[in-house]
XYZ file of C-alpha atoms in Angstrom:
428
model
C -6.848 -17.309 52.693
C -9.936 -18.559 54.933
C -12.162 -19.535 51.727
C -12.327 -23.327 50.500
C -13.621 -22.498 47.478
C -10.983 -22.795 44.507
C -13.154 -21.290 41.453
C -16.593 -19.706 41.006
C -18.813 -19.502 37.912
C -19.559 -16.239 36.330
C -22.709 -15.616 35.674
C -23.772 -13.053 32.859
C -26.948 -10.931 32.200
C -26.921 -10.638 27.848
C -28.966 -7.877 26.338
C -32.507 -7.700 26.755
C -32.306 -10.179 28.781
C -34.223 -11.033 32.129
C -32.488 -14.455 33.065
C -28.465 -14.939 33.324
C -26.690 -17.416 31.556
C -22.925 -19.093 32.782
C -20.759 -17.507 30.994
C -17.214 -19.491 32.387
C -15.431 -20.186 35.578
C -12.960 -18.018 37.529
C -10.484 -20.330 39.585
C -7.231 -20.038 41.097
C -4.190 -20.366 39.373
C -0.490 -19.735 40.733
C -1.896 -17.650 43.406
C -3.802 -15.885 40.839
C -7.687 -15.905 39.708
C -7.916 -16.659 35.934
C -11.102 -17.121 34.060
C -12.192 -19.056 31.174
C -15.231 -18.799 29.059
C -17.206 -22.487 28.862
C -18.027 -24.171 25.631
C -21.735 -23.496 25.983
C -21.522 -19.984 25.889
C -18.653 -19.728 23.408
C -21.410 -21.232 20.587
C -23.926 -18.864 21.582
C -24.383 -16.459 18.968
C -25.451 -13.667 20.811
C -22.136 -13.928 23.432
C -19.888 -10.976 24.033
C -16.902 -10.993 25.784
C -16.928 -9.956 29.091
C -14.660 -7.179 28.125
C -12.760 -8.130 25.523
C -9.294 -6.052 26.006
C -9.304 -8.010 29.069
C -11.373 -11.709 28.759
C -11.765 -12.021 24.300
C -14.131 -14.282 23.574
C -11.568 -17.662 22.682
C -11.259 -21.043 24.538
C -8.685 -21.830 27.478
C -7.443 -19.613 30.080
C -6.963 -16.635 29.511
C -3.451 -15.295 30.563
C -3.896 -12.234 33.259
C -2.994 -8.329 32.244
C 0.527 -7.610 33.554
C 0.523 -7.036 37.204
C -3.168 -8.093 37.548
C -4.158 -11.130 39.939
C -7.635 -11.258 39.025
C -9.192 -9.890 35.813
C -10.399 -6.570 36.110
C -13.609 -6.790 34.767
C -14.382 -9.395 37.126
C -13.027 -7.400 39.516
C -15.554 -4.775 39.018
C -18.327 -6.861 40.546
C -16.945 -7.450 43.403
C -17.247 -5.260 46.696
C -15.544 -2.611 47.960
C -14.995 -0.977 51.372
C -18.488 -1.165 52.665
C -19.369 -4.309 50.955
C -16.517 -6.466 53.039
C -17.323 -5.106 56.086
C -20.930 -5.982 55.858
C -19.738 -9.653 54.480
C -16.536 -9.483 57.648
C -19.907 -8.659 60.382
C -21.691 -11.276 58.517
C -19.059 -13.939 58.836
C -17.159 -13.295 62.083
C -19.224 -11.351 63.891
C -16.216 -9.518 65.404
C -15.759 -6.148 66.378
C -14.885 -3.101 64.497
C -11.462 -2.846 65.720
C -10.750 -7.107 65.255
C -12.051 -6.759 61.882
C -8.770 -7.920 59.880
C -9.714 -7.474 55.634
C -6.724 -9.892 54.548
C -8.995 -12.900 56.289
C -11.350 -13.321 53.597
C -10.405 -13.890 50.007
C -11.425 -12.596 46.788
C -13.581 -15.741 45.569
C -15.061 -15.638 49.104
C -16.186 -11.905 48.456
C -17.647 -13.058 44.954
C -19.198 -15.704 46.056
C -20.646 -13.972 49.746
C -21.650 -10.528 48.075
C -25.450 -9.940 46.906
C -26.284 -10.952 43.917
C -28.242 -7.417 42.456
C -24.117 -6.269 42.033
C -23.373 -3.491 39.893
C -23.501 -4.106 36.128
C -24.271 -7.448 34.147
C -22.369 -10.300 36.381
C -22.834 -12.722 39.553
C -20.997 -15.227 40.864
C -21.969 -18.516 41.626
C -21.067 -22.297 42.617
C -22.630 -23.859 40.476
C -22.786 -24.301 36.985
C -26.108 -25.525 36.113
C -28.714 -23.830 38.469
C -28.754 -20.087 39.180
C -29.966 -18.869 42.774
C -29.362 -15.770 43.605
C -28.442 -14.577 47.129
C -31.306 -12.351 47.418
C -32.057 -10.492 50.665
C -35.761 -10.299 52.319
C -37.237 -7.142 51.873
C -36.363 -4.425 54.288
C -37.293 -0.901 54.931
C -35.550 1.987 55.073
C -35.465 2.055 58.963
C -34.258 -1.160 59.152
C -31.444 -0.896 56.392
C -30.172 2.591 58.294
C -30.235 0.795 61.305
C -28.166 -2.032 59.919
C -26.077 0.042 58.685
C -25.009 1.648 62.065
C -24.569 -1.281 63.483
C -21.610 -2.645 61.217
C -20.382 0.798 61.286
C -19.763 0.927 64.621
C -18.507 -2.750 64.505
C -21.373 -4.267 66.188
C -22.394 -7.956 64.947
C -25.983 -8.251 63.671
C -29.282 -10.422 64.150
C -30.103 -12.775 61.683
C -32.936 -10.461 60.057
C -30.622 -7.095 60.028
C -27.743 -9.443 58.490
C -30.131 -10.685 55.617
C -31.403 -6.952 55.304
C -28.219 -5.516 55.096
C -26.695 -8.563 52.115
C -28.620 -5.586 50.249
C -25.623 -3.357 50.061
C -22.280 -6.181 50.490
C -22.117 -6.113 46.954
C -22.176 -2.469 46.006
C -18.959 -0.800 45.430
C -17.714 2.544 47.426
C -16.740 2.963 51.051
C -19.913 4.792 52.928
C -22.852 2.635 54.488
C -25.245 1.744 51.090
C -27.923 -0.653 50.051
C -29.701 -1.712 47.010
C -33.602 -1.633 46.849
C -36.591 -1.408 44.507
C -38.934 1.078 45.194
C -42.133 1.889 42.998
C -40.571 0.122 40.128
C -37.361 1.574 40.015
C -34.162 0.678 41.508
C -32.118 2.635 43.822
C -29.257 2.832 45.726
C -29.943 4.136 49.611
C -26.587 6.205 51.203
C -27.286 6.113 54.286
C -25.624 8.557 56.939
C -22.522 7.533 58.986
C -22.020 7.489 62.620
C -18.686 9.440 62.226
C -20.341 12.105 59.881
C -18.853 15.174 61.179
C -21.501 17.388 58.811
C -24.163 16.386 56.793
C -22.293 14.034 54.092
C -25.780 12.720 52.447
C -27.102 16.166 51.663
C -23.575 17.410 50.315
C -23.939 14.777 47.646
C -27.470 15.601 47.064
C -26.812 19.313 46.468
C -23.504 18.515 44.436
C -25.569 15.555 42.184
C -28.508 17.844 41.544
C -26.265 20.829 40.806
C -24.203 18.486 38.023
C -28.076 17.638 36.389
C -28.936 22.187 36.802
C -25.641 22.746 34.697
C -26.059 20.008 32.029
C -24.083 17.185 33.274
C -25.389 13.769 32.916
C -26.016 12.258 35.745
C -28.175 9.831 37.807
C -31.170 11.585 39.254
C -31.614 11.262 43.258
C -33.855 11.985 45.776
C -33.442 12.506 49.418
C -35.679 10.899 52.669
C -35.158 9.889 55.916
C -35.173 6.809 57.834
C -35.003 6.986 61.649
C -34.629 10.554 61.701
C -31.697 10.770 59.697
C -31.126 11.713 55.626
C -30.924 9.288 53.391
C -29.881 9.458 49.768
C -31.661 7.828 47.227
C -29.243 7.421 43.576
C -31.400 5.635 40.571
C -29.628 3.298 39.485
C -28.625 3.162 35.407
C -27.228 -0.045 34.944
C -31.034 -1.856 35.329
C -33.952 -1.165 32.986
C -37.110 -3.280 31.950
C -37.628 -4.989 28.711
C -40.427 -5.582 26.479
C -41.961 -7.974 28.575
C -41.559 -5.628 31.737
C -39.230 -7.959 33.210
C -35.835 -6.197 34.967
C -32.593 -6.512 33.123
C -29.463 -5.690 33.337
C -26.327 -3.464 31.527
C -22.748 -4.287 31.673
C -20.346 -2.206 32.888
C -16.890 -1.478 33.641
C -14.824 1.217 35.694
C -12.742 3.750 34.522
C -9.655 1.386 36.519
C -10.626 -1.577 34.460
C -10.922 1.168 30.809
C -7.442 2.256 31.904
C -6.050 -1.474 32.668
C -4.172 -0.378 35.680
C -3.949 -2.593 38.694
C -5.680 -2.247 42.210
C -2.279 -1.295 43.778
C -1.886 1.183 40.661
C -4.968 2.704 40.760
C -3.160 6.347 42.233
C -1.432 6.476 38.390
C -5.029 7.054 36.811
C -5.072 9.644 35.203
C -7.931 11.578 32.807
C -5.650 12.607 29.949
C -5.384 8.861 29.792
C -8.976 7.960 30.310
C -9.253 10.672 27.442
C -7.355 8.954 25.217
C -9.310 5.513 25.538
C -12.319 7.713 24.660
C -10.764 8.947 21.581
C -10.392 5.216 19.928
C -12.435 3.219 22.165
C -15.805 4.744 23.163
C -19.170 6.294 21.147
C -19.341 9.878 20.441
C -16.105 10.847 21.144
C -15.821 14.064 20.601
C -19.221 14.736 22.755
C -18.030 12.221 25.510
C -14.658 14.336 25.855
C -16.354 17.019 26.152
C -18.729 15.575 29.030
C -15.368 14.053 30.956
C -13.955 16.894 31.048
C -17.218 18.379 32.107
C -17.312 16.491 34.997
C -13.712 16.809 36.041
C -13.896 20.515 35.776
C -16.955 19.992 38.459
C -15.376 17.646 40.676
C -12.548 20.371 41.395
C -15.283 23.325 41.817
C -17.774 21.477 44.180
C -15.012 19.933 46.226
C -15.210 16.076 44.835
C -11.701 14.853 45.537
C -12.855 11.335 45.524
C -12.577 11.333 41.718
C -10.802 7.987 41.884
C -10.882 5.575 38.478
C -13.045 3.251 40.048
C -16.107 6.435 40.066
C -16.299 6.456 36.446
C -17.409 3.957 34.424
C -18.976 2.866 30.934
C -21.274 0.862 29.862
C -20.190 -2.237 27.239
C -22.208 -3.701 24.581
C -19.741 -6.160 23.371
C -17.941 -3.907 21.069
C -17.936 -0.335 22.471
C -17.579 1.813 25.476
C -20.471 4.428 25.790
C -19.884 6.301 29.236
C -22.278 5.947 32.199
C -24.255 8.908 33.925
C -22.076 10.415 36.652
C -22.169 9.280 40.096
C -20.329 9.561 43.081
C -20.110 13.331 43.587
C -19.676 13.913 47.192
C -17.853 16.910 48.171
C -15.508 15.669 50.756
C -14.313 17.213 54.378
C -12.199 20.340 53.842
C -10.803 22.300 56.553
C -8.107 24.372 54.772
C -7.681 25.155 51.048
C -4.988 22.829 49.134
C -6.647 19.485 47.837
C -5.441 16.963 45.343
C -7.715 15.356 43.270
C -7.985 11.437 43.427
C -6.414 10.790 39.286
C -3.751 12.805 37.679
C -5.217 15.723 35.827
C -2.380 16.776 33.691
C 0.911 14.395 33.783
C 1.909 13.481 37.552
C -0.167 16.860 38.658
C -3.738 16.492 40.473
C -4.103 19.651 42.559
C -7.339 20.726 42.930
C -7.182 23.707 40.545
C -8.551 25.210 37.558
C -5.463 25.993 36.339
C -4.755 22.271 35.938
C -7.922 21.711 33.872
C -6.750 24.326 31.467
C -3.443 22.563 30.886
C -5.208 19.166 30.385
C -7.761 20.730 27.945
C -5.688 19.400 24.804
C -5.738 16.262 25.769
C -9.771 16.339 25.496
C -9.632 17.768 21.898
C -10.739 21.137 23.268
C -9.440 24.530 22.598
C -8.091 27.114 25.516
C -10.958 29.167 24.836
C -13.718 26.284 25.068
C -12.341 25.246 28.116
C -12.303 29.176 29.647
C -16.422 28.575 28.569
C -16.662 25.665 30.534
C -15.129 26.829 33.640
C -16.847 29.974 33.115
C -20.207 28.527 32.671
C -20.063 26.351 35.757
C -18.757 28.835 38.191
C -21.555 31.243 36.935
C -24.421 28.409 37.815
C -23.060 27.075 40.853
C -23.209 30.205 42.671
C -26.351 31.112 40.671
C -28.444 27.698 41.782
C -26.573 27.195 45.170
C -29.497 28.902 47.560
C -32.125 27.338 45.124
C -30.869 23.811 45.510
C -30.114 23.885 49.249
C -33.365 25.075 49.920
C -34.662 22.018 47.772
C -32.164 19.769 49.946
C -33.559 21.654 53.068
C -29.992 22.508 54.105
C -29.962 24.654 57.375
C -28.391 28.219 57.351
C -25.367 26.526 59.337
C -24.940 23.651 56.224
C -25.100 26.053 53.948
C -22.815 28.659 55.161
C -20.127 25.629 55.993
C -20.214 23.803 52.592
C -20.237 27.699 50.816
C -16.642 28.490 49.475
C -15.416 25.175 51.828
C -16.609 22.424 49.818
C -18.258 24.845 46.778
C -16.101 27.072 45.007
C -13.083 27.040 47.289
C -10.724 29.806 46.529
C -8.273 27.271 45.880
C -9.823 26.438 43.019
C -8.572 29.543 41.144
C -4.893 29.651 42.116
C -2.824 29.745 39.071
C -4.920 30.861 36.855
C -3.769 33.714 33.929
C -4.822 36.926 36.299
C -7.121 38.213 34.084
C -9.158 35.066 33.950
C -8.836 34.664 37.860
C -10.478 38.491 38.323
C -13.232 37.539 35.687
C -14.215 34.377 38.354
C -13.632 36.060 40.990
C -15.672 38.895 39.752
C -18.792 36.308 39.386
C -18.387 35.853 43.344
């Protein structure tokens, strides 16, 4: 490990809030991180745990979750694929191919990362003043062109790095920042230099297709910065409070609901997320429904990138209430089997309808609710398809190549009881 740093102090945004308090310190412990809360916020009477399956609200470390070396929930503000490489360009300057991820820790990450993270944390070395690593304001063309550069491995100057800190501590693996624009928040995806086909309009078609057929899910809009499209995702976990100030909502991922490790993370599975809905989460019966929803969608608009980590829930202290739906990007397909990131029904996750109708019991829901479902969302995809291309301003070639590739793949309805299969098909 290249950090010095032994420990960091988390940092936590409470409700209605504006201003973060210290919650506790993370620190190193047997090769491990471990976190304990601090007597200051353990007499506050409007403290919640963290999460408290994982980090209850008590004194003293708290022991780790088997096979966990960092607490999950902590875990969950700290930055994925994208976000290291932007910290790794920052930090070595090296080249794409020298870039080696094992050289910088985990407390470096949560301590190097931007502060406007995902959900209600930051990280910190101190424990008595706040400052948050807060980028200069940047524009569009300057963020995209950032974002090139550390794609294609090239260091950058000292104003594109401080742009750029924007997006090192967002989670996912494609080139992103956060920014505020006419008093919202957003997340920017920005297109890749290896985009082989138009990867930023894919998700804008698949997100506003989820909203068309009753999904929740953020809203987005699409623009362009240096000639290319960028996608622009409204972010859910900030809002104002009564005194207009920004605050924020805590969150954690469907990995961190589940308890499953990083190096675990291919068990996930939804008939087990369904389950923590059941006895853990508001509105159960109406949040199964929605999961499944959404898994049913993933499969038919080509989302294989389903992985735990892309659903979440918000946490209020006591219960789970799930978050809009993000993340649906229809990925590269070139022939027809696919496998979906978590296990629909036991160890199966092939990308088929069939699947979803085995798993329906597991979501409360009958055979014949689930035949609805799939029904219902075959019928509007192909229905709004040409309507919300033409919104996304998809050319003929786009739309033609994503069109039973990505979107309604035959695939999809291998398996299925024939007569069901011929009543899909038949929609086609």
């Amino acid at each position: 490990m290249t950090s010095n740093n032994t420990g960091a102090f988390v940092w936590i945004w409470l409700k209605d809030q504006s201003e973060p308090v210290i919650a506790g310190r993370i620190e190193e412990h047997n090769g491990k991180l471990a976190f304990n809360y601090g007597q200051s916020y353990l007499k506050r009477k409007n403290a919640i745990p963290i999460y408290d399956p994982e980090l209850p609200l008590k004194a003293g470390r708290i022991p780790l979750l088997d096979r966990m070396i960092m607490p999950s929930c902590i875990r969950d503000g700290s930055p994925d694929a994208w976000g290291r490489r932007v910290i790794i360009n920052q930090v070595t300057g090296k080249k794409k191919e020298a870039i080696d991820l094992t050289e910088l820790d985990e407390l470096a990450y949560l301590l190097l990362s931007g502060s406007d993270r995902i959900g209600a944390l930051d990280f910190q070395a101190s424990a008595t003043a706040y400052n948050p690593r807060t980028p200069r304001s940047a524009t569009l063309e300057e963020l995209q062109r950032a974002s090139e550069l550390v794609d294609t491995g090239v260091p950058l100057t000292k104003e594109l790095d401080q742009a750029l800190n924007h997006g090192s501590s967002i989670g996912g693996a494609r080139p992103k920042a956060s920014i505020e624009s006419n008093e919202k928040k957003y997340i920017a995806k920005f297109s890749g230099s290896s985009d082989t086909y138009s990867v930023v309009k894919a998700e804008y078609v698949a997100m506003k297709m989820a909203k068309k057929v009753g999904i929740n899910v953020a809203d987005v809009e699409l623009t362009q910065a240096l000639g290319k499209d960028v996608l622009l995702i409204e972010r859910f976990d900030r809002y104002h409070n009564n005194e207009k100030k920004w605050c924020r909502k805590a969150m954690v991922s469907g990995l961190t609901i589940l308890g499953i490790s990083e190096d675990e993370a291919r068990y996930a599975s939804y008939e087990d997320l369904a389950e923590k809905i059941r006895f853990k989460f508001t509105n159960p019966k109406n949040t199964l429904e929605e999961l499944y929803k959404r898994m049913v969608f993933n499969i038919l608009v080509g989302n294989t990138d389903d992985h735990a980590r892309n659903h979440a829930a918000f946490w209020d202290g006591e219960q789970l209430t799930l978050t809009p739906a993000y993340d649906i990007c229809p990925q590269n397909r070139t022939g027809g089997e696919a496998s979906q990131a978590m296990n629909i029904s036991g160890s199966n996750k092939l990308s088929r309808l069939a699947s979803c109708l085995t798993a329906a019991p597991s979501f409360l829901i009958s055979e014949s609710r689930a035949k609805e479902i799939i029904k219902f969302l075959v019928t509007n995809i192909k229905e709004f398809y040409p309507e919300i291309c033409q919104e996304g301003k998809l050319s003929e070639i786009d739309q033609k190549f994503f069109w039973r590739r990505q979107f309604l793949n035959p695939y999809c309805f291998y398996g299925l009881p024939e007569d069901f299969e011929n009543a899909l098909t038949s929609i086609l």
